[in-house]
CSV table of N, CA and C in Angstrom, one decimal:
chain,number,residue,atom,x,y,z
A,1,MET,N,-29.9,37.8,12.2
A,1,MET,CA,-29.8,36.8,12.8
A,1,MET,C,-28.5,35.6,13.3
A,2,SER,N,-28.8,35.5,14.7
A,2,SER,CA,-27.0,35.4,14.9
A,2,SER,C,-26.6,33.7,14.7
A,3,HIS,N,-25.2,33.4,14.9
A,3,HIS,CA,-24.6,32.1,14.8
A,3,HIS,C,-25.5,31.2,15.6
A,4,ALA,N,-25.8,31.5,17.0
A,4,ALA,CA,-26.2,30.8,18.2
A,4,ALA,C,-27.6,30.2,17.9
A,5,SER,N,-28.5,30.8,16.8
A,5,SER,CA,-29.8,30.2,16.9
A,5,SER,C,-29.1,29.2,15.4
A,6,HIS,N,-28.8,29.0,15.1
A,6,HIS,CA,-27.9,28.4,14.0
A,6,HIS,C,-27.4,26.7,15.2
A,7,GLY,N,-27.5,26.8,16.0
A,7,GLY,CA,-26.5,25.8,16.6
A,7,GLY,C,-24.5,26.5,17.1
A,8,HIS,N,-24.1,27.8,16.4
A,8,HIS,CA,-22.6,27.9,16.5
A,8,HIS,C,-22.2,27.7,17.4
A,9,PRO,N,-21.0,27.2,17.7
A,9,PRO,CA,-20.6,27.0,19.3
A,9,PRO,C,-20.1,28.4,19.7
A,10,CYS,N,-19.8,29.2,18.8
A,10,CYS,CA,-19.2,30.5,19.2
A,10,CYS,C,-20.5,31.4,19.5
A,11,ARG,N,-20.4,32.4,20.7
A,11,ARG,CA,-22.0,32.8,20.7
A,11,ARG,C,-22.0,34.6,20.4
A,12,GLN,N,-20.7,34.6,19.8
A,12,GLN,CA,-20.4,35.6,19.5
A,12,GLN,C,-21.2,36.5,18.5
A,13,ARG,N,-21.6,37.5,18.0
A,13,ARG,CA,-21.8,38.1,16.7
A,13,ARG,C,-21.2,37.1,15.3
A,14,LEU,N,-20.0,37.4,15.1
A,14,LEU,CA,-19.5,37.3,14.1
A,14,LEU,C,-17.8,37.3,15.1
A,15,CYS,N,-17.6,35.7,14.1
A,15,CYS,CA,-16.3,35.5,14.8
A,15,CYS,C,-15.4,34.8,13.3
A,16,SER,N,-14.1,34.8,13.4
A,16,SER,CA,-13.6,33.9,12.8
A,16,SER,C,-14.0,32.6,12.2
A,17,ARG,N,-14.4,31.8,12.9
A,17,ARG,CA,-15.2,30.4,12.7
A,17,ARG,C,-16.5,30.9,11.2
A,18,ALA,N,-17.4,32.1,11.6
A,18,ALA,CA,-18.8,32.7,11.3
A,18,ALA,C,-18.4,32.7,10.1
A,19,THR,N,-17.1,32.8,9.8
A,19,THR,CA,-16.8,33.3,8.2
A,19,THR,C,-16.3,33.0,6.9
A,20,ALA,N,-16.0,31.5,7.9
A,20,ALA,CA,-15.2,30.3,7.5
A,20,ALA,C,-16.3,29.1,6.6
A,21,ASN,N,-15.7,28.9,5.6
A,21,ASN,CA,-16.3,27.5,4.8
A,21,ASN,C,-16.3,26.0,5.2
A,22,PRO,N,-16.8,26.0,6.4
A,22,PRO,CA,-17.4,25.0,7.2
A,22,PRO,C,-17.3,23.8,6.1
A,23,TRP,N,-17.1,23.3,5.0
A,23,TRP,CA,-16.6,22.1,4.4
A,23,TRP,C,-15.5,22.6,3.4
A,24,ARG,N,-14.6,23.3,4.1
A,24,ARG,CA,-13.4,23.1,3.5
A,24,ARG,C,-12.3,22.5,4.4
A,25,PRO,N,-11.8,21.4,4.0
A,25,PRO,CA,-10.2,20.4,5.0
A,25,PRO,C,-10.1,21.8,5.9
A,26,VAL,N,-9.5,21.2,6.6
A,26,VAL,CA,-8.9,21.9,8.4
A,26,VAL,C,-7.3,21.5,7.4
A,27,ARG,N,-6.9,22.8,7.5
A,27,ARG,CA,-5.4,22.7,6.8
A,27,ARG,C,-4.1,22.0,8.4
A,28,THR,N,-3.5,21.1,7.9
A,28,THR,CA,-3.0,20.1,8.7
A,28,THR,C,-2.1,19.6,8.4
A,29,PRO,N,-0.8,19.8,9.1
A,29,PRO,CA,0.5,19.7,8.5
A,29,PRO,C,0.5,18.4,7.0
A,30,ALA,N,-0.4,17.2,7.1
A,30,ALA,CA,-0.4,16.4,6.1
A,30,ALA,C,-1.0,16.8,4.5
A,31,ARG,N,-2.0,17.9,4.8
A,31,ARG,CA,-2.6,18.6,3.3
A,31,ARG,C,-2.3,20.0,3.6
A,32,THR,N,-0.9,20.6,3.8
A,32,THR,CA,-0.9,21.9,3.6
A,32,THR,C,0.6,21.6,3.0
A,33,PRO,N,1.1,22.4,1.8
A,33,PRO,CA,2.2,21.9,0.6
A,33,PRO,C,3.0,22.8,1.2
A,34,ARG,N,4.4,21.8,1.4
A,34,ARG,CA,5.6,22.9,1.9
A,34,ARG,C,5.9,24.1,1.4
A,35,GLY,N,5.7,25.1,2.2
A,35,GLY,CA,5.9,26.7,1.5
A,35,GLY,C,4.8,26.9,1.9
A,36,GLY,N,3.2,26.6,2.4
A,36,GLY,CA,2.8,27.0,2.7
A,36,GLY,C,0.9,26.7,2.0
A,37,MET,N,0.7,27.7,1.7
A,37,MET,CA,-0.9,27.8,0.4
A,37,MET,C,-0.3,28.1,-0.9
A,38,THR,N,-0.8,27.7,-1.4
A,38,THR,CA,-0.3,27.9,-3.3
A,38,THR,C,-1.6,28.5,-3.7
A,39,THR,N,-1.8,29.6,-4.7
A,39,THR,CA,-2.7,29.7,-5.6
A,39,THR,C,-3.5,28.1,-6.9
A,40,GLY,N,-2.3,27.6,-7.3
A,40,GLY,CA,-1.6,26.8,-7.8
A,40,GLY,C,-1.0,25.6,-7.5
A,41,ARG,N,-1.5,24.6,-8.3
A,41,ARG,CA,-1.5,22.5,-7.6
A,41,ARG,C,-0.4,23.2,-7.4
A,42,CYS,N,0.0,21.8,-6.2
A,42,CYS,CA,1.1,21.3,-5.5
A,42,CYS,C,1.5,20.7,-6.6
A,43,ALA,N,3.5,21.0,-6.5
A,43,ALA,CA,3.5,20.9,-7.7
A,43,ALA,C,4.0,19.1,-7.2
A,44,ALA,N,4.3,18.2,-6.0
A,44,ALA,CA,4.2,17.0,-5.8
A,44,ALA,C,3.5,16.8,-4.3
A,45,SER,N,3.1,15.3,-4.3
A,45,SER,CA,2.1,15.8,-3.3
A,45,SER,C,2.9,15.4,-2.3
A,46,PRO,N,1.7,15.4,-1.1
A,46,PRO,CA,3.3,15.6,-0.1
A,46,PRO,C,2.9,14.2,0.9
A,47,LEU,N,2.2,12.9,0.1
A,47,LEU,CA,2.7,11.9,0.5
A,47,LEU,C,3.4,11.0,-0.7
A,48,ALA,N,4.2,11.7,-1.7
A,48,ALA,CA,4.4,10.5,-2.9
A,48,ALA,C,5.9,10.1,-2.4
A,49,GLY,N,6.3,10.0,-1.6
A,49,GLY,CA,7.8,9.3,-1.3
A,49,GLY,C,7.2,8.6,-0.2
A,50,HIS,N,5.8,8.2,0.1
A,50,HIS,CA,4.8,7.2,1.5
A,50,HIS,C,4.4,5.9,0.4
A,51,ARG,N,4.1,6.3,-0.9
A,51,ARG,CA,3.7,5.6,-1.3
A,51,ARG,C,4.4,4.3,-2.2
A,52,THR,N,4.1,2.6,-2.3
A,52,THR,CA,4.5,1.5,-2.6
A,52,THR,C,5.0,2.2,-3.9
A,53,PRO,N,6.1,1.6,-4.7
A,53,PRO,CA,6.1,1.6,-6.1
A,53,PRO,C,5.4,1.0,-7.3
A,54,GLY,N,4.8,1.2,-7.9
A,54,GLY,CA,3.9,0.3,-8.8
A,54,GLY,C,4.7,-0.9,-9.3
A,55,ASP,N,6.0,-1.3,-9.4
A,55,ASP,CA,6.3,-2.0,-9.1
A,55,ASP,C,6.7,-3.8,-8.7
A,56,VAL,N,6.3,-2.8,-7.3
A,56,VAL,CA,6.5,-3.9,-6.1
A,56,VAL,C,5.2,-4.0,-6.0
A,57,HIS,N,4.2,-3.1,-6.0
A,57,HIS,CA,2.8,-3.6,-5.4
A,57,HIS,C,2.0,-4.2,-6.9
A,58,ARG,N,2.8,-4.2,-8.0
A,58,ARG,CA,2.2,-5.4,-9.0
A,58,ARG,C,3.4,-6.9,-8.6
A,59,LEU,N,4.1,-6.5,-8.4
A,59,LEU,CA,4.9,-8.1,-7.9
A,59,LEU,C,4.0,-8.6,-6.7
A,60,ALA,N,3.7,-7.6,-5.6
A,60,ALA,CA,3.0,-8.3,-4.7
A,60,ALA,C,2.1,-9.0,-4.8
A,61,GLN,N,1.5,-8.5,-5.5
A,61,GLN,CA,-0.3,-9.2,-6.3
A,61,GLN,C,-0.3,-10.3,-7.0
A,62,GLN,N,1.4,-10.4,-8.3
A,62,GLN,CA,1.8,-11.7,-8.8
A,62,GLN,C,1.6,-12.7,-7.8
A,63,MET,N,2.4,-12.3,-6.6
A,63,MET,CA,2.7,-13.5,-5.6
A,63,MET,C,1.4,-13.5,-4.9
A,64,ALA,N,0.8,-13.1,-4.5
A,64,ALA,CA,-0.2,-13.0,-3.5
A,64,ALA,C,-1.4,-14.4,-5.0
A,65,GLU,N,-1.2,-14.3,-6.7
A,65,GLU,CA,-1.7,-14.6,-7.3
A,65,GLU,C,-1.2,-16.4,-7.2
A,66,VAL,N,0.2,-16.5,-6.6
A,66,VAL,CA,0.7,-18.0,-6.9
A,66,VAL,C,0.3,-18.5,-5.3
A,67,LEU,N,0.4,-17.6,-4.3
A,67,LEU,CA,-0.3,-18.2,-3.3
A,67,LEU,C,-1.5,-19.3,-3.1
A,68,VAL,N,-2.4,-18.3,-4.1
A,68,VAL,CA,-3.6,-19.0,-4.1
A,68,VAL,C,-4.0,-20.1,-5.1
A,69,GLY,N,-2.9,-20.3,-6.2
A,69,GLY,CA,-3.1,-21.0,-6.7
A,69,GLY,C,-3.5,-20.9,-8.0
A,70,ARG,N,-3.4,-19.1,-8.5
A,70,ARG,CA,-4.2,-18.5,-9.6
A,70,ARG,C,-2.8,-18.2,-10.9
A,71,ARG,N,-1.4,-18.7,-10.5
A,71,ARG,CA,-0.5,-18.2,-11.0
A,71,ARG,C,0.5,-19.6,-11.0
A,72,ALA,N,1.2,-19.9,-12.2
A,72,ALA,CA,2.4,-20.7,-12.3
A,72,ALA,C,4.1,-19.5,-11.5
A,73,PRO,N,5.0,-20.5,-10.6
A,73,PRO,CA,5.9,-19.3,-10.3
A,73,PRO,C,6.9,-19.5,-11.4
A,74,GLU,N,6.6,-19.7,-12.1
A,74,GLU,CA,7.9,-19.8,-13.2
A,74,GLU,C,7.6,-18.3,-13.8
A,75,VAL,N,6.4,-18.0,-14.1
A,75,VAL,CA,5.3,-16.7,-14.2
A,75,VAL,C,6.9,-15.6,-14.1
A,76,LEU,N,6.8,-16.0,-12.8
A,76,LEU,CA,8.1,-14.6,-12.1
A,76,LEU,C,9.3,-15.3,-12.6
A,77,ARG,N,9.6,-15.4,-12.8
A,77,ARG,CA,11.6,-16.4,-12.9
A,77,ARG,C,12.4,-14.4,-13.0
A,78,ASP,N,11.8,-13.5,-13.7
A,78,ASP,CA,12.9,-12.6,-13.9
A,78,ASP,C,12.6,-11.8,-12.9
A,79,HIS,N,11.7,-11.9,-11.4
A,79,HIS,CA,11.7,-11.3,-10.3
A,79,HIS,C,11.7,-12.1,-9.0
A,80,VAL,N,12.5,-13.5,-9.3
A,80,VAL,CA,12.3,-13.9,-7.6
A,80,VAL,C,13.3,-14.5,-8.3
A,81,THR,N,14.8,-14.9,-7.1
A,81,THR,CA,15.8,-15.4,-6.9
A,81,THR,C,15.2,-17.5,-7.0
A,82,VAL,N,16.3,-17.9,-7.1
A,82,VAL,CA,16.0,-19.9,-7.5
A,82,VAL,C,15.6,-20.1,-6.4
A,83,PRO,N,16.1,-20.1,-5.3
A,83,PRO,CA,15.4,-19.9,-3.6
A,83,PRO,C,14.1,-20.0,-3.2
A,84,VAL,N,13.7,-18.7,-3.5
A,84,VAL,CA,12.2,-18.4,-3.8
A,84,VAL,C,11.1,-18.1,-4.7
A,85,ARG,N,12.0,-18.6,-5.6
A,85,ARG,CA,10.9,-19.8,-6.8
A,85,ARG,C,10.4,-21.2,-5.7
A,86,GLU,N,11.6,-22.1,-5.5
A,86,GLU,CA,11.7,-22.8,-5.2
A,86,GLU,C,10.7,-23.0,-3.4
A,87,GLU,N,10.0,-21.7,-3.0
A,87,GLU,CA,9.3,-21.6,-2.1
A,87,GLU,C,7.9,-21.2,-2.3
A,88,LEU,N,8.1,-20.8,-3.3
A,88,LEU,CA,6.8,-20.5,-3.7
A,88,LEU,C,6.3,-21.9,-4.5
A,89,ARG,N,6.6,-22.6,-5.2
A,89,ARG,CA,6.4,-23.7,-5.8
A,89,ARG,C,5.7,-24.9,-4.8
A,90,ARG,N,6.7,-24.2,-3.6
A,90,ARG,CA,6.4,-24.9,-2.5
A,90,ARG,C,4.8,-24.7,-1.9
A,91,LEU,N,4.7,-23.0,-1.8
A,91,LEU,CA,3.6,-23.1,-1.5
A,91,LEU,C,2.2,-22.6,-2.1
A,92,ARG,N,2.3,-22.7,-3.4
A,92,ARG,CA,1.4,-22.9,-4.4
A,92,ARG,C,-0.3,-23.2,-3.8
A,93,GLY,N,-1.0,-22.6,-3.8
A,93,GLY,CA,-2.6,-22.7,-3.4
A,93,GLY,C,-2.7,-23.5,-2.0
A,94,THR,N,-1.4,-22.8,-1.3
A,94,THR,CA,-1.7,-23.2,0.1
A,94,THR,C,-2.6,-22.1,1.1
A,95,VAL,N,-3.1,-21.1,0.2
A,95,VAL,CA,-3.9,-20.2,0.4
A,95,VAL,C,-5.3,-20.7,0.0
A,96,ASP,N,-6.4,-21.1,0.6
A,96,ASP,CA,-7.4,-21.0,0.2
A,96,ASP,C,-8.2,-19.7,0.2
A,97,CYS,N,-8.7,-19.1,-1.1
A,97,CYS,CA,-9.2,-17.9,-1.8
A,97,CYS,C,-10.2,-18.4,-3.2
A,98,ALA,N,-11.4,-18.3,-3.1
A,98,ALA,CA,-12.2,-18.4,-3.9
A,98,ALA,C,-12.5,-17.8,-5.1
A,99,MET,N,-11.8,-16.4,-4.5
A,99,MET,CA,-11.7,-15.6,-5.7
A,99,MET,C,-10.8,-15.0,-5.9
A,100,ALA,N,-10.4,-14.2,-7.3
A,100,ALA,CA,-9.2,-13.6,-7.5
A,100,ALA,C,-8.8,-13.1,-6.2
A,101,PRO,N,-6.8,-13.0,-5.3
A,101,PRO,CA,-6.8,-12.4,-4.4
A,101,PRO,C,-6.4,-11.3,-4.2
A,102,ARG,N,-7.4,-10.6,-3.9
A,102,ARG,CA,-7.1,-8.6,-3.5
A,102,ARG,C,-6.2,-8.1,-2.5
A,103,LEU,N,-5.3,-7.6,-3.1
A,103,LEU,CA,-4.3,-7.1,-1.6
A,103,LEU,C,-4.7,-5.7,-1.7
A,104,THR,N,-5.3,-5.5,-0.4
A,104,THR,CA,-5.5,-4.6,0.5
A,104,THR,C,-4.7,-3.5,1.2
A,105,ARG,N,-4.1,-4.2,1.5
A,105,ARG,CA,-2.1,-3.2,1.8
A,105,ARG,C,-0.7,-3.8,1.6
A,106,VAL,N,-0.3,-2.6,1.0
A,106,VAL,CA,1.3,-2.9,0.5
A,106,VAL,C,2.3,-2.0,1.2
A,107,PHE,N,2.8,-3.0,2.2
A,107,PHE,CA,3.8,-1.6,2.6
A,107,PHE,C,4.8,-1.9,2.5
A,108,HIS,N,6.2,-0.9,2.6
A,108,HIS,CA,7.5,-0.8,2.1
A,108,HIS,C,8.3,-0.6,2.8
A,109,GLN,N,9.3,-0.6,2.9
A,109,GLN,CA,10.5,0.2,4.1
A,109,GLN,C,11.7,0.0,2.9
A,110,PRO,N,12.3,1.6,2.7
A,110,PRO,CA,14.0,1.0,1.7
A,110,PRO,C,15.2,0.5,2.7
A,111,LEU,N,15.7,-0.6,2.4
A,111,LEU,CA,17.0,-1.4,3.0
A,111,LEU,C,18.4,-0.3,3.0
A,112,GLY,N,18.2,0.6,2.2
A,112,GLY,CA,20.0,1.0,2.6
A,112,GLY,C,19.5,1.3,0.3
A,113,ALA,N,21.1,1.1,-0.3
A,113,ALA,CA,21.0,1.9,-1.3
A,113,ALA,C,20.4,0.0,-2.3
A,114,GLY,N,19.4,0.6,-3.1
A,114,GLY,CA,19.0,-1.1,-4.0
A,114,GLY,C,18.5,-1.9,-3.4
A,115,GLY,N,17.6,-2.1,-2.3
A,115,GLY,CA,16.7,-2.8,-1.4
A,115,GLY,C,15.6,-2.1,-1.0
A,116,MET,N,14.6,-3.1,-0.8
A,116,MET,CA,13.0,-3.1,0.1
A,116,MET,C,13.4,-3.9,1.0
A,117,GLU,N,12.0,-3.5,1.5
A,117,GLU,CA,11.6,-5.1,2.1
A,117,GLU,C,10.0,-4.7,2.3
A,118,ALA,N,9.3,-5.6,2.3
A,118,ALA,CA,7.2,-5.4,1.8
A,118,ALA,C,7.1,-6.3,2.6
A,119,SER,N,5.2,-5.6,2.9
A,119,SER,CA,4.7,-6.5,3.1
A,119,SER,C,2.9,-6.4,2.7
A,120,ALA,N,2.2,-7.8,2.4
A,120,ALA,CA,1.0,-7.3,1.9
A,120,ALA,C,0.1,-8.2,2.1
A,121,VAL,N,-1.0,-7.7,2.5
A,121,VAL,CA,-2.3,-8.0,3.3
A,121,VAL,C,-3.3,-8.4,1.9
A,122,ILE,N,-3.4,-9.7,1.8
A,122,ILE,CA,-4.8,-9.8,0.8
A,122,ILE,C,-6.0,-10.6,1.8
A,123,ALA,N,-6.5,-10.0,0.8
A,123,ALA,CA,-8.0,-10.1,1.7
A,123,ALA,C,-9.1,-11.6,0.6
A,124,CYS,N,-9.0,-12.8,1.4
A,124,CYS,CA,-9.7,-13.4,0.5
A,124,CYS,C,-10.9,-13.9,1.5
A,125,ASP,N,-12.0,-13.8,1.4
A,125,ASP,CA,-13.3,-14.4,1.0
A,125,ASP,C,-13.3,-13.9,2.4
A,126,SER,N,-13.4,-14.6,3.7
A,126,SER,CA,-13.6,-13.9,4.9
A,126,SER,C,-12.5,-13.8,5.6
A,127,ARG,N,-11.3,-14.3,5.1
A,127,ARG,CA,-9.8,-14.7,6.1
A,127,ARG,C,-8.7,-13.1,5.4
A,128,THR,N,-8.0,-13.0,6.5
A,128,THR,CA,-6.8,-12.0,5.7
A,128,THR,C,-5.3,-12.8,6.3
A,129,ARG,N,-4.7,-12.8,5.1
A,129,ARG,CA,-3.7,-13.5,5.0
A,129,ARG,C,-2.5,-12.3,4.7
A,130,VAL,N,-0.8,-12.5,5.0
A,130,VAL,CA,-0.1,-11.6,5.0
A,130,VAL,C,1.6,-12.6,4.7
A,131,PHE,N,1.8,-11.9,4.0
A,131,PHE,CA,3.4,-12.3,3.7
A,131,PHE,C,4.2,-11.2,3.3
A,132,ALA,N,5.7,-11.2,3.7
A,132,ALA,CA,6.2,-10.4,3.4
A,132,ALA,C,7.3,-11.0,3.1
A,133,PHE,N,8.2,-9.7,2.3
A,133,PHE,CA,9.3,-10.1,0.9
A,133,PHE,C,10.7,-9.0,1.0
A,134,ARG,N,11.6,-9.1,0.9
A,134,ARG,CA,12.5,-8.5,0.4
A,134,ARG,C,13.2,-8.9,-1.0
A,135,LEU,N,13.5,-7.0,-1.4
A,135,LEU,CA,13.4,-7.2,-2.7
A,135,LEU,C,15.4,-5.9,-2.7
A,136,ARG,N,15.7,-6.8,-3.9
A,136,ARG,CA,17.2,-5.3,-4.1
A,136,ARG,C,16.8,-6.1,-6.1
A,137,ARG,N,17.5,-4.5,-5.8
A,137,ARG,CA,17.4,-3.8,-7.1
A,137,ARG,C,18.5,-4.4,-8.2
A,138,GLU,N,17.9,-4.8,-9.3
A,138,GLU,CA,19.2,-5.6,-10.3
A,138,GLU,C,18.9,-5.1,-12.0
A,139,GLY,N,19.5,-3.6,-12.2
A,139,GLY,CA,19.1,-2.8,-13.0
A,139,GLY,C,17.6,-2.0,-13.2
A,140,ASP,N,16.9,-2.3,-14.0
A,140,ASP,CA,15.4,-1.3,-14.2
A,140,ASP,C,14.2,-2.2,-13.7
A,141,ARG,N,14.7,-3.4,-12.8
A,141,ARG,CA,13.0,-4.2,-12.2
A,141,ARG,C,14.1,-4.9,-10.5
A,142,TRP,N,13.0,-5.1,-10.0
A,142,TRP,CA,12.8,-5.4,-8.3
A,142,TRP,C,13.4,-7.0,-8.8
A,143,VAL,N,13.5,-7.4,-7.8
A,143,VAL,CA,14.0,-9.3,-7.5
A,143,VAL,C,14.1,-9.5,-6.2
A,144,CYS,N,12.9,-10.3,-5.9
A,144,CYS,CA,12.5,-11.1,-4.3
A,144,CYS,C,13.5,-12.1,-4.0
A,145,THR,N,14.4,-11.6,-3.4
A,145,THR,CA,15.4,-12.5,-2.7
A,145,THR,C,14.7,-13.2,-1.6
A,146,ARG,N,14.0,-13.2,-0.5
A,146,ARG,CA,12.8,-13.7,0.3
A,146,ARG,C,12.0,-13.7,0.5
A,147,LEU,N,11.4,-14.9,1.1
A,147,LEU,CA,9.8,-14.6,1.5
A,147,LEU,C,10.2,-15.1,2.7
A,148,GLU,N,8.7,-14.6,3.2
A,148,GLU,CA,7.5,-14.9,4.2
A,148,GLU,C,6.6,-14.9,4.2
A,149,THR,N,5.8,-16.2,4.8
A,149,THR,CA,4.5,-16.1,4.4
A,149,THR,C,3.7,-16.3,6.3
A,150,ASP,N,2.2,-16.0,6.2
A,150,ASP,CA,2.3,-16.8,7.6
A,150,ASP,C,1.4,-18.2,8.1
A,151,ARG,N,2.2,-19.0,6.6
A,151,ARG,CA,1.8,-20.2,6.8
A,151,ARG,C,3.2,-20.9,6.4
A,152,THR,N,3.2,-22.0,7.3
A,152,THR,CA,4.4,-23.2,7.1
A,152,THR,C,4.2,-23.6,5.4
A,153,GLY,N,3.0,-23.6,5.4
A,153,GLY,CA,2.7,-25.0,4.2
A,153,GLY,C,2.8,-26.8,4.2
């Protein structure tokens, strides 16, 4: 039986596409481990360096909970500077959200040694809100040094 009868785009009887597994993902630079294909598992994900660190994501979630009024700013005292804590007090509850806030995305960008800038997108009911913050590394924790939201309060 020829491939043409099954709707195969190649009209030749045998071709390289006919023997390939059609359900196998296409090799792209993002999916191909460094050094080509390997038989074992890849030692590290090619996107491992692009993922927002877990503690930064957690801090963004906690800040979102303050913005919707479900968490007190004082809980974050070890992770925010005094001006940021005052800003969080002022903005507490200004984001309308009937349910607990859910972060749909957290983006980050390194700012030299020991610094980072991040932004988070909050899905609340039918609206989407966003806030951005700067962090610096102090010992084993991140401390938020600046906060900006899409709401002036």
